[in-house]
Coordinates of C-alpha atoms and ligand atoms in Angstrom, one line a residue:
M1 CA -70.1 -8.4 26.6
I2 CA -68.4 -8.1 23.2
G3 CA -71.3 -10.0 21.6
F4 CA -73.8 -7.7 23.3
F5 CA -71.9 -4.5 22.3
D6 CA -71.6 -5.8 18.8
R7 CA -75.3 -6.8 18.3
L8 CA -76.4 -3.5 19.7
A9 CA -74.1 -1.4 17.6
R10 CA -74.1 -3.1 14.3
P11 CA -77.6 -2.4 12.8
F12 CA -77.2 1.2 13.9
L13 CA -73.7 1.6 12.4
R14 CA -74.8 0.0 9.2
A15 CA -77.5 2.6 8.8
L16 CA -75.0 5.5 8.9
D17 CA -72.7 6.9 6.2
P18 CA -69.8 4.4 6.2
E19 CA -67.2 7.0 7.3
D20 CA -69.5 8.4 10.1
A21 CA -70.0 4.8 11.2
H22 CA -66.3 4.2 11.4
G23 CA -65.7 7.4 13.4
L24 CA -68.4 6.4 15.8
A25 CA -67.0 2.8 16.2
I26 CA -63.6 4.4 17.1
K27 CA -65.3 6.6 19.7
M28 CA -67.2 3.7 21.2
L29 CA -64.0 1.7 21.5
K30 CA -62.3 4.6 23.1
F31 CA -64.8 4.8 25.9
A32 CA -66.2 1.2 26.2
P33 CA -65.2 -0.4 29.5
L34 CA -63.9 -3.6 27.9
P35 CA -62.6 -6.3 30.1
P36 CA -59.2 -7.9 29.2
A37 CA -59.5 -10.5 26.5
P38 CA -59.8 -14.1 27.8
R39 CA -56.6 -16.1 27.4
D40 CA -56.3 -17.8 24.0
D41 CA -55.9 -21.5 23.7
K42 CA -52.2 -22.0 23.6
R43 CA -52.4 -24.1 20.4
L44 CA -53.1 -20.8 18.6
A45 CA -49.9 -19.1 19.8
L46 CA -47.2 -18.5 17.3
R47 CA -43.7 -16.9 17.3
V48 CA -43.2 -14.9 14.1
F49 CA -40.7 -12.1 13.3
G50 CA -39.2 -12.9 16.8
L51 CA -42.5 -11.7 18.4
N52 CA -45.0 -13.8 20.4
F53 CA -48.6 -13.7 19.1
P54 CA -51.3 -15.2 21.3
N55 CA -53.3 -16.0 18.2
P56 CA -52.8 -15.3 14.4
V57 CA -55.8 -13.0 13.9
G58 CA -54.9 -9.3 13.5
I59 CA -56.8 -6.2 12.6
A60 CA -55.4 -4.7 9.3
A61 CA -54.1 -1.2 8.8
G62 CA -56.7 1.5 8.1
F63 CA -59.1 0.8 10.9
D64 CA -57.1 2.6 13.6
K65 CA -55.2 5.0 11.4
N66 CA -54.2 7.3 14.3
A67 CA -53.4 4.8 17.0
E68 CA -56.4 5.8 19.1
V69 CA -57.6 2.4 20.2
P70 CA -54.9 -0.3 20.0
D71 CA -55.5 -1.6 23.5
A72 CA -59.3 -1.7 23.1
L73 CA -58.7 -3.8 19.9
L74 CA -56.4 -6.2 21.8
R75 CA -59.1 -6.6 24.4
L76 CA -61.6 -7.6 21.7
G77 CA -59.4 -10.7 21.1
F78 CA -57.2 -9.7 18.2
G79 CA -53.8 -11.4 18.4
F80 CA -52.2 -8.2 17.1
V81 CA -53.1 -4.7 15.9
E82 CA -51.6 -2.8 13.0
V83 CA -52.2 1.0 13.4
G84 CA -51.8 3.5 10.6
T85 CA -51.1 4.3 7.9
I86 CA -49.4 7.2 9.6
T87 CA -47.8 10.0 7.5
P88 CA -45.1 12.4 8.8
L89 CA -47.3 15.5 8.6
P90 CA -51.1 15.7 9.2
Q91 CA -53.1 15.6 5.9
P92 CA -56.8 15.5 5.2
G93 CA -56.9 12.8 2.5
N94 CA -59.4 13.0 -0.4
P95 CA -62.7 14.8 -0.3
R96 CA -65.7 12.9 1.0
P97 CA -67.5 10.7 0.1
R98 CA -64.5 8.4 -0.2
L99 CA -65.7 5.2 1.5
F100 CA -68.4 2.9 0.0
R101 CA -70.0 -0.4 1.0
L102 CA -70.9 -2.9 -1.7
D103 CA -73.5 -4.6 0.4
A104 CA -74.6 -7.3 -2.0
D105 CA -70.9 -8.3 -2.6
H106 CA -69.7 -7.9 1.0
G107 CA -67.1 -5.6 -0.4
V108 CA -65.8 -2.1 0.4
I109 CA -64.2 0.5 -1.9
N110 CA -62.1 3.3 -0.3
R111 CA -60.2 6.2 -1.7
L112 CA -59.4 7.8 1.7
G113 CA -55.9 8.8 0.5
F114 CA -54.0 8.5 3.8
N115 CA -56.1 10.8 5.9
S116 CA -53.8 11.1 8.9
Q117 CA -53.4 13.1 12.0
G118 CA -49.6 12.9 11.4
A119 CA -46.7 11.4 13.3
D120 CA -46.6 13.7 16.3
A121 CA -50.2 12.8 17.4
A122 CA -49.8 9.1 16.9
L123 CA -46.4 9.0 18.6
K124 CA -47.7 10.8 21.7
R125 CA -50.5 8.2 22.0
L126 CA -48.3 5.2 21.5
A127 CA -45.6 6.5 23.9
G128 CA -48.5 6.9 26.4
R129 CA -49.2 3.2 26.3
G130 CA -46.1 2.6 28.3
S131 CA -45.6 -1.1 28.9
A132 CA -49.2 -2.0 28.0
G133 CA -48.0 -5.1 26.1
G134 CA -49.5 -6.9 23.1
V135 CA -48.2 -6.8 19.5
V136 CA -48.9 -3.4 18.0
G137 CA -47.4 -2.9 14.5
I138 CA -47.2 0.6 13.0
N139 CA -47.9 1.1 9.3
V140 CA -46.2 4.1 7.8
G141 CA -46.6 6.0 4.5
A142 CA -45.4 9.1 2.7
N143 CA -47.2 12.4 2.6
K144 CA -49.0 13.2 -0.7
D145 CA -47.1 16.4 -1.2
S146 CA -43.7 15.1 0.0
A147 CA -40.7 16.2 -2.0
D148 CA -38.8 13.1 -0.9
R149 CA -41.0 10.1 -0.2
V150 CA -38.2 7.8 0.7
A151 CA -37.1 10.3 3.3
D152 CA -40.6 10.2 4.8
Y153 CA -40.3 6.4 5.4
V154 CA -36.8 6.7 6.8
Q155 CA -38.0 9.4 9.2
L156 CA -41.0 7.4 10.3
I157 CA -38.9 4.3 11.0
E158 CA -36.5 6.3 13.1
R159 CA -39.3 7.9 15.1
F160 CA -41.6 4.9 15.6
A161 CA -39.2 2.0 16.0
A162 CA -39.0 2.4 19.8
V163 CA -42.8 2.2 20.3
A164 CA -43.6 -0.4 17.5
S165 CA -43.6 -4.2 17.8
Y166 CA -43.0 -4.0 14.0
V167 CA -43.1 -1.4 11.3
T168 CA -44.9 -1.9 7.9
V169 CA -43.6 0.0 4.9
N170 CA -46.8 0.6 3.0
I171 CA -46.1 1.3 -0.7
S172 CA -49.3 -0.2 -2.0
S173 CA -52.1 2.2 -1.3
P174 CA -53.8 2.9 -4.6
N175 CA -55.1 6.3 -3.3
T176 CA -51.9 8.4 -3.2
P177 CA -50.9 9.1 -6.8
G178 CA -47.6 7.6 -7.7
L179 CA -47.1 5.7 -4.4
R180 CA -47.2 2.3 -5.9
N181 CA -44.3 3.3 -8.2
L182 CA -42.2 2.7 -5.2
Q183 CA -42.7 -1.0 -5.9
Q184 CA -40.6 -0.7 -9.1
A185 CA -37.3 -2.5 -8.7
S186 CA -34.7 0.3 -8.8
V187 CA -36.8 2.5 -6.5
L188 CA -37.7 -0.3 -4.1
D189 CA -34.1 -1.4 -3.7
D190 CA -33.1 2.1 -2.7
L191 CA -36.1 2.5 -0.4
L192 CA -35.5 -0.8 1.4
A193 CA -31.8 -0.3 1.7
R194 CA -32.4 3.1 3.4
V195 CA -35.3 1.8 5.6
V196 CA -33.3 -1.2 6.9
D197 CA -30.3 1.0 7.4
A198 CA -32.5 3.4 9.5
R199 CA -33.8 0.5 11.5
E200 CA -30.2 -0.6 12.3
R201 CA -29.2 2.9 13.2
V202 CA -31.9 3.2 15.9
A203 CA -31.7 -0.4 17.1
P204 CA -29.2 0.3 20.0
N205 CA -31.9 2.5 21.6
A206 CA -35.1 1.2 20.1
G207 CA -34.3 -2.5 20.1
P208 CA -34.7 -4.8 17.1
T209 CA -37.8 -3.8 15.1
P210 CA -39.0 -6.1 12.4
V211 CA -39.6 -4.3 9.1
L212 CA -42.4 -5.6 6.9
L213 CA -43.3 -4.6 3.3
K214 CA -47.0 -4.4 2.3
I215 CA -47.6 -5.0 -1.4
A216 CA -50.5 -4.6 -3.8
P217 CA -52.3 -7.6 -5.1
D218 CA -52.2 -6.0 -8.6
L219 CA -48.5 -6.6 -9.2
S220 CA -47.7 -8.7 -12.3
L221 CA -45.9 -12.0 -11.5
G222 CA -42.8 -10.5 -13.2
D223 CA -42.9 -7.6 -10.8
L224 CA -43.5 -9.9 -7.9
D225 CA -40.3 -11.8 -8.8
D226 CA -38.4 -8.5 -8.5
V227 CA -40.1 -7.3 -5.3
V228 CA -39.5 -10.6 -3.5
G229 CA -35.9 -10.8 -4.8
I230 CA -35.3 -7.3 -3.5
A231 CA -37.1 -7.9 -0.2
R232 CA -34.9 -11.0 0.3
S233 CA -31.6 -9.4 -0.6
R234 CA -32.4 -6.3 1.6
R235 CA -33.3 -8.7 4.4
V236 CA -36.8 -7.4 5.3
D237 CA -38.4 -9.4 8.0
G238 CA -41.6 -10.2 6.2
M239 CA -44.3 -9.1 3.8
I240 CA -48.0 -8.4 3.9
V241 CA -50.0 -9.6 0.9
G242 CA -51.8 -7.5 0.5
N243 CA -53.5 -4.2 0.1
T244 CA -56.8 -3.3 -1.7
T245 CA -57.1 -3.9 -5.5
L246 CA -57.8 -1.6 -8.4
A247 CA -59.4 -4.5 -10.2
R248 CA -63.2 -4.9 -10.4
P249 CA -64.1 -8.6 -10.7
P250 CA -66.8 -9.2 -13.3
S251 CA -68.8 -11.0 -10.6
L252 CA -69.6 -7.8 -8.7
L253 CA -73.3 -7.3 -8.2
E254 CA -73.2 -3.6 -7.0
T255 CA -72.2 -2.5 -10.5
A256 CA -73.0 1.2 -9.9
I257 CA -70.9 1.5 -6.7
A258 CA -68.2 -0.6 -8.4
K259 CA -67.5 2.4 -10.7
E260 CA -66.3 4.5 -7.8
A261 CA -62.5 5.1 -7.9
G262 CA -60.4 3.5 -5.2
G263 CA -59.3 0.2 -3.7
L264 CA -61.6 -2.7 -3.4
S265 CA -61.5 -5.0 -0.4
G266 CA -63.6 -7.6 1.3
R267 CA -65.1 -10.9 -0.1
P268 CA -64.5 -10.0 -3.8
L269 CA -60.8 -9.5 -3.2
F270 CA -60.3 -13.0 -1.7
P271 CA -59.5 -15.0 -4.8
L272 CA -56.8 -12.5 -6.1
A273 CA -55.3 -11.8 -2.7
N274 CA -55.1 -15.5 -1.9
R275 CA -53.4 -16.3 -5.3
M276 CA -50.9 -13.5 -4.8
L277 CA -50.2 -14.7 -1.3
A278 CA -49.4 -18.3 -2.6
E279 CA -47.3 -16.8 -5.5
T280 CA -45.4 -14.8 -2.9
Y281 CA -45.0 -17.8 -0.6
V282 CA -43.4 -20.0 -3.3
R283 CA -41.0 -17.2 -4.2
V284 CA -39.9 -16.5 -0.6
E285 CA -38.9 -20.1 0.0
G286 CA -39.3 -19.8 3.7
V287 CA -36.8 -17.0 4.1
F288 CA -39.3 -14.8 6.0
P289 CA -42.9 -15.2 7.0
L290 CA -46.0 -13.6 5.4
I291 CA -49.1 -12.0 6.7
G292 CA -52.2 -12.7 4.6
A293 CA -54.9 -10.1 4.2
G294 CA -57.8 -9.7 1.8
G295 CA -61.3 -11.0 1.9
I296 CA -61.2 -13.1 5.1
D297 CA -64.7 -13.2 6.4
S298 CA -65.1 -16.7 7.9
G299 CA -63.2 -19.5 9.6
A300 CA -62.8 -21.2 6.2
T301 CA -61.3 -18.3 4.4
A302 CA -58.9 -17.7 7.3
L303 CA -57.7 -21.3 7.2
A304 CA -57.4 -21.1 3.4
K305 CA -55.2 -18.0 3.8
I306 CA -52.9 -19.8 6.2
R307 CA -52.8 -22.9 4.0
A308 CA -51.9 -20.6 1.0
G309 CA -48.8 -19.3 2.9
A310 CA -49.8 -16.9 5.7
S311 CA -48.2 -17.3 9.2
L312 CA -50.5 -14.6 10.4
I313 CA -53.7 -13.1 9.0
Q314 CA -55.4 -9.7 9.1
V315 CA -59.0 -8.8 8.7
Y316 CA -60.8 -5.5 8.1
S317 CA -63.8 -5.5 5.6
G318 CA -65.1 -8.8 7.0
L319 CA -65.7 -7.0 10.3
V320 CA -68.1 -4.6 8.6
F321 CA -70.3 -7.3 7.4
R322 CA -69.8 -10.1 10.0
G323 CA -69.2 -8.0 13.1
L324 CA -66.7 -8.6 15.9
G325 CA -67.9 -12.1 16.4
L326 CA -65.8 -12.9 13.3
V327 CA -62.7 -13.0 15.5
A328 CA -63.9 -15.7 17.8
E329 CA -65.4 -17.6 14.9
I330 CA -62.0 -17.7 13.1
K331 CA -60.2 -18.8 16.3
N332 CA -62.7 -21.6 16.9
A333 CA -62.5 -22.8 13.3
L334 CA -58.7 -22.9 13.5
L335 CA -58.9 -24.9 16.7
E336 CA -61.4 -27.3 15.1
A337 CA -59.0 -27.7 12.1
L338 CA -56.2 -28.6 14.5
E339 CA -58.4 -31.1 16.3
D340 CA -59.4 -32.7 13.0
D341 CA -55.8 -33.0 11.9
G342 CA -54.4 -34.1 15.2
Q343 CA -52.0 -31.1 15.4
D344 CA -51.1 -29.1 18.5
N345 CA -50.1 -25.9 16.6
L346 CA -50.7 -24.1 13.3
T347 CA -47.2 -24.5 11.9
D348 CA -48.0 -27.5 9.6
F349 CA -50.9 -25.7 8.0
I350 CA -48.8 -22.7 6.9
G351 CA -48.3 -22.9 3.1
A352 CA -49.6 -26.5 2.9
D353 CA -51.7 -25.5 -0.2
A354 CA -49.4 -22.9 -1.7
A355 CA -48.2 -25.0 -4.6
A356 CA -51.8 -26.2 -5.4
V357 CA -53.2 -22.6 -5.3
T358 CA -50.5 -21.4 -7.8
A359 CA -51.6 -24.3 -10.2
E360 CA -55.2 -23.1 -10.3
P361 CA -56.5 -21.0 -13.2
W362 CA -55.9 -17.3 -12.6
P363 CA -58.8 -15.9 -10.6
Q364 CA -61.3 -13.7 -12.4
Ligands
FMN1 C1 -61.5 1.8 4.8 C2 -60.1 1.1 4.5 C3 -59.0 1.8 4.8 C4 -57.7 1.3 4.7 N1 -56.6 2.0 5.0 C5 -55.4 1.4 4.9 C6 -54.2 2.1 5.3 O1 -54.3 3.2 5.8 N2 -53.0 1.5 5.1 C7 -52.9 0.2 4.6 O2 -51.8 -0.3 4.5 N3 -54.0 -0.5 4.3 C8 -55.2 0.1 4.4 N4 -56.4 -0.6 4.0 C9 -56.2 -2.0 3.5 C10 -56.4 -3.1 4.5 O3 -55.4 -3.0 5.5 C11 -56.3 -4.5 3.9 O4 -55.0 -4.7 3.4 C12 -57.4 -4.7 2.8 O5 -58.6 -4.0 3.1 C13 -57.7 -6.1 2.6 O6 -58.3 -6.7 3.7 P1 -59.9 -6.9 3.9 O7 -60.4 -7.5 2.6 O8 -60.0 -7.8 5.1 O9 -60.4 -5.6 4.1 C14 -57.6 -0.1 4.2 C15 -58.8 -0.8 3.9 C16 -60.0 -0.2 4.1 C17 -61.3 -1.0 3.7

């Protein structure tokens, strides 16, 4: 059913403007009569951040920005869904065109700029899920014109904690001017203190809600030292490494499209994202788990991400080029790796190559 839907839709979606194709994919998911996902092999199950994941393959933030289709995505076999980025107030984002495919590179550039229907709309949908189950994380961000960005995050944690499996504090989008400055040590310390405090405040009603921090792959290693140190001292529950990059690797073939402003994702992001993941893993010293994102488009890249330090992984751009079959392909590859290694769960793979990855030459 999924394969059929995918094969039918993909050539058609690829022929459209990328943003129109995305809008149509969301509409199709809203109305497709998808059966529940088949049960995953229990060797893929993990307990991370105090939550039970049936498998480690999530869909990254930015696909379902307004929490329109989390249950359809769970039915497609994802182990978890991260909706958002959601901003407090609705905002249109940047003018179109703002989403570009680098076909020859299997990459994407976006400068959407947090187009969001706002917190009220998303909250209403998520509250309507009731006890639908499944891990649904909520990625939150500040409005572009906000006078107090830290207050935006605090407000969103307070409002969404009750309907979120976890909340991601996204301070790494390159498309909201100044947002990434929140990664600077003094600002970040204040932000995380207030965010964690807000989480504690609402916990008696909302329950314990893990708070994750999503970082840019473009941090210097000195900045990463600071960010990890602050995340540890403020006791966040995990980090996502990471968002899109402002870098343009010299290997890119689509040189004209590569000049578009925005964040690059997909296959060309993999080497940098994987290196930053391993660098983060060695600094975190097992204090909290990591989610790895950036350039996963095969079973091999998914396993490499886990071996570099990810307890869970997220995909987005890979789906554009490989289709929904990618999810099953990754799960099968992970099971095969477990068989080959004589393991009955993924734990021993997590971070197994982190030290080796950090010893490689810096990726171009
Ligand atoms: C079109 C598009 C929109 C995105 N929007 C968001 C977003 O709203 N919030 C966020 O934290 N990340 C966003 N991302 C980044 C992804 O969540 C992910 O971190 C990044 O694309 C790397 O993964 P990938 O190479 O598998 O795409 C977006 C990515 C793309 C391609």
